[in-house]
Amino acid sequence: MDDNQKSLILKSSSQYPLPQGVKLSYGTAGFRADASILESTVFRVGILAALRSLKTQSLTGLMITASHNKVTDNGVKIADPSGGMLTQEWEPFADAIANSPTPQHFVQLIDEFVKKENIRFDGVRSAKILLGRDTRPSGESLLEAAKQGVYSIVGATAIDMGILTTPQLHWMVRARNKDMKATELDYFEQLSSSFRFLVDLTPNQIKMSKTDDKLIVDGANGVGGEKLEVLKKMLNSMDIEIRNSGKEGGVLNEGVGADYVQKEKVVPQGFQLKDVGIRCASLDGDADRLVYYSVQSNNTSKIDLVDGDKILSLFALFIKEQLSILKMEGDDHVDENYEARLGVVQTAYANGASTDYLRQLGLEVVFTPTGVKYLHEKAAEYDIGIYFEANGHGTILFSESFLTWLNARNNELSSKSKGSEQQKAVLRLLAVSNLINQAVGDALSGLLLVEAILQYKGWSIHNWSELYHDLPSRQLKVKVVDRTAVVTANAETVVVRPPLIQEAINVEVAKYPQGRSFIRPSGTEDVIRVYAEASIQEAADSLANSVAKLADQFLGFGNSG
């Protein structure tokens, strides 16, 4: 960097001093904290986004959101040119600049990093950054801090896209870098037209009953509710009732939203007895998570939850069926029929019953450590990779080579056997690839895909829920002296260090039918997280307690620790 660039960063960063005693870490969710202490962090991430754009010679994104956190929190994260999350290689630099104590030290860190990464400030190519924010009151001032960060890099441009869901911003970054149209209207049009196209391919003999037509959606009093209102107008055939849209005066994520519903397994605010039996769904605050449920008849607050594992299972079942239809043909075809590799990616927190169900379907199921970035990376290795966490965050990825083959196959079938079952299967898969958000998990696109598949199958939410029955599970936290003392392997399911603890866990697990348990260090606090499941709830609770005691003995403040 030349002296002019250094002095510009120095001058602007002096206006955004780091608050005393603040130390932040860039995780899957970017930086998150109380909004009142975030201005300097967001300013610095504006610079980071500009540097990333210069390095990749592509457009990047910056989103101001704290997803399912309380309304007084906020956060900031970067969308890489692919539309995915910031590359893991840059996370340590993100941490370093966010916590840099003085403007002088901050400028020095940037200068060193720019040299190491060989980022050129030659003026030939400027940085472009799309900015978005959710509906939090703190978003406006933090957006201004982000812009100042971007503008302190010579030639960088900040393009304010307004109030968006997180997935919309990621979708726009991905689309822009593929030279596609990428306004918010383009997003809505792609989703609505792909949905209509998919629904039109529903077999004629299948019709859901009138009672199953209605869908009630809890918008978490966040940005997703207002965006779904727009989609609803474009899809006037859908019977959707939107509650907790944020207009009724409710508080963002307070007693509402996917995170609340999934963890508490109770109805969100605004739902009542008359909703019994109706298909319901909840988005989270920034609309990147989705869960479904129905209200139980015997108690107004209890629900039958259909979580991310079951959404994944529905998607996997549908895609497997379409691939099977493609294989049934007998005529000559391209590439001796493309053997598409379909992979399902889960974490150890996925309910064991879902994994068993998917494997019984004959699907390849693989595990990664906890965290969307690991799931997404693994899913990208397949022709079709599906990943979901139980919390309702996930998506489907299609490889470019498989999409190219599908398009060629569609052209071939159009001339030979137009309207055949094989061609319909090809068109359904292409429609799914356009409907699902391939950049990140997206509650709105996921919701439309669920609705299209339920129509295709002629299923109620109860049919869907009966695919399998979750094994009872229990999660606990154990305070420890040093969480880094635990080293795991095999996607966090086996403890490598300290020695002997895994053998002790195995002994406990063996005592229970369908028993499974693992421990892993928290990413943010000095605790060990314990997960256990078994054939009945009492056994899952007992196993979790036994394993928690072991964690305390080996690692905590226990008598034998």
GROMACS .gro file of C-alpha atoms in nm, residues 63-69 71 74 77 132-137 139 161-169 172 184 187-188 217-232 242-248 250-254 256-258 282-289 441-444:
model
   73
   63MET     CA    1  -2.435  -0.852   0.562
   64ILE     CA    2  -2.530  -0.685   0.889
   65THR     CA    3  -2.740  -0.931   1.092
   66ALA     CA    4  -2.743  -1.137   1.409
   67SER     CA    5  -2.985  -1.398   1.274
   68HIS     CA    6  -3.173  -1.563   1.563
   69ASN     CA    7  -3.004  -1.356   1.839
   71VAL     CA    8  -3.294  -0.771   1.896
   74ASN     CA    9  -2.616  -0.737   1.583
   77LYS     CA   10  -2.035  -1.131   0.798
  132GLY     CA   11  -2.737  -0.558   0.312
  133ARG     CA   12  -2.893  -0.549   0.658
  134ASP     CA   13  -3.186  -0.701   0.841
  135THR     CA   14  -3.462  -0.511   1.024
  136ARG     CA   15  -3.278  -0.446   1.353
  137PRO     CA   16  -3.292  -0.081   1.467
  139GLY     CA   17  -2.863  -0.179   1.136
  161MET     CA   18  -2.904  -0.320  -0.144
  162GLY     CA   19  -3.127  -0.214   0.148
  163ILE     CA   20  -3.309  -0.443   0.391
  164LEU     CA   21  -3.263  -0.807   0.288
  165THR     CA   22  -3.266  -1.158   0.424
  166THR     CA   23  -2.912  -1.295   0.464
  167PRO     CA   24  -2.970  -1.557   0.190
  168GLN     CA   25  -3.087  -1.287  -0.053
  169LEU     CA   26  -2.756  -1.103  -0.021
  172MET     CA   27  -2.712  -1.168  -0.525
  184GLU     CA   28  -3.419  -0.837  -0.533
  187TYR     CA   29  -3.452  -1.321  -0.676
  188PHE     CA   30  -3.830  -1.320  -0.624
  217VAL     CA   31  -4.581  -1.914   0.864
  218ASP     CA   32  -4.422  -1.750   1.168
  219GLY     CA   33  -4.190  -1.474   1.041
  220ALA     CA   34  -4.001  -1.434   1.375
  221ASN     CA   35  -4.092  -1.060   1.367
  222GLY     CA   36  -3.797  -1.027   1.130
  223VAL     CA   37  -3.709  -0.960   0.770
  224GLY     CA   38  -3.837  -1.295   0.638
  225GLY     CA   39  -4.202  -1.218   0.712
  226GLU     CA   40  -4.207  -0.904   0.499
  227LYS     CA   41  -4.020  -1.075   0.213
  228LEU     CA   42  -4.263  -1.368   0.221
  229GLU     CA   43  -4.548  -1.117   0.182
  230VAL     CA   44  -4.392  -1.015  -0.152
  231LEU     CA   45  -4.356  -1.377  -0.265
  232LYS     CA   46  -4.713  -1.453  -0.158
  242ILE     CA   47  -4.813  -1.496   0.765
  243ARG     CA   48  -4.794  -1.421   1.136
  244ASN     CA   49  -4.528  -1.240   1.340
  245SER     CA   50  -4.429  -1.042   1.032
  246GLY     CA   51  -4.293  -0.762   1.250
  247LYS     CA   52  -4.580  -0.528   1.168
  248GLU     CA   53  -4.792  -0.633   1.465
  250GLY     CA   54  -4.386  -0.817   1.829
  251VAL     CA   55  -4.018  -0.829   1.921
  252LEU     CA   56  -3.765  -0.992   1.685
  253ASN     CA   57  -3.688  -1.353   1.790
  254GLU     CA   58  -3.869  -1.316   2.125
  256VAL     CA   59  -4.099  -1.664   1.800
  257GLY     CA   60  -3.884  -1.799   1.517
  258ALA     CA   61  -3.726  -2.125   1.404
  282SER     CA   62  -4.117  -2.086   1.132
  283LEU     CA   63  -3.837  -1.877   0.980
  284ASP     CA   64  -3.558  -1.734   1.195
  285GLY     CA   65  -3.477  -1.362   1.226
  286ASP     CA   66  -3.277  -1.332   0.902
  287ALA     CA   67  -3.460  -1.614   0.719
  288ASP     CA   68  -3.177  -1.862   0.673
  289ARG     CA   69  -3.334  -2.133   0.893
  441GLY     CA   70  -2.938  -2.209   0.346
  442ASP     CA   71  -3.248  -2.003   0.262
  443ALA     CA   72  -3.575  -2.040   0.454
  444LEU     CA   73  -3.785  -1.886   0.173
   0.00000   0.00000   0.00000
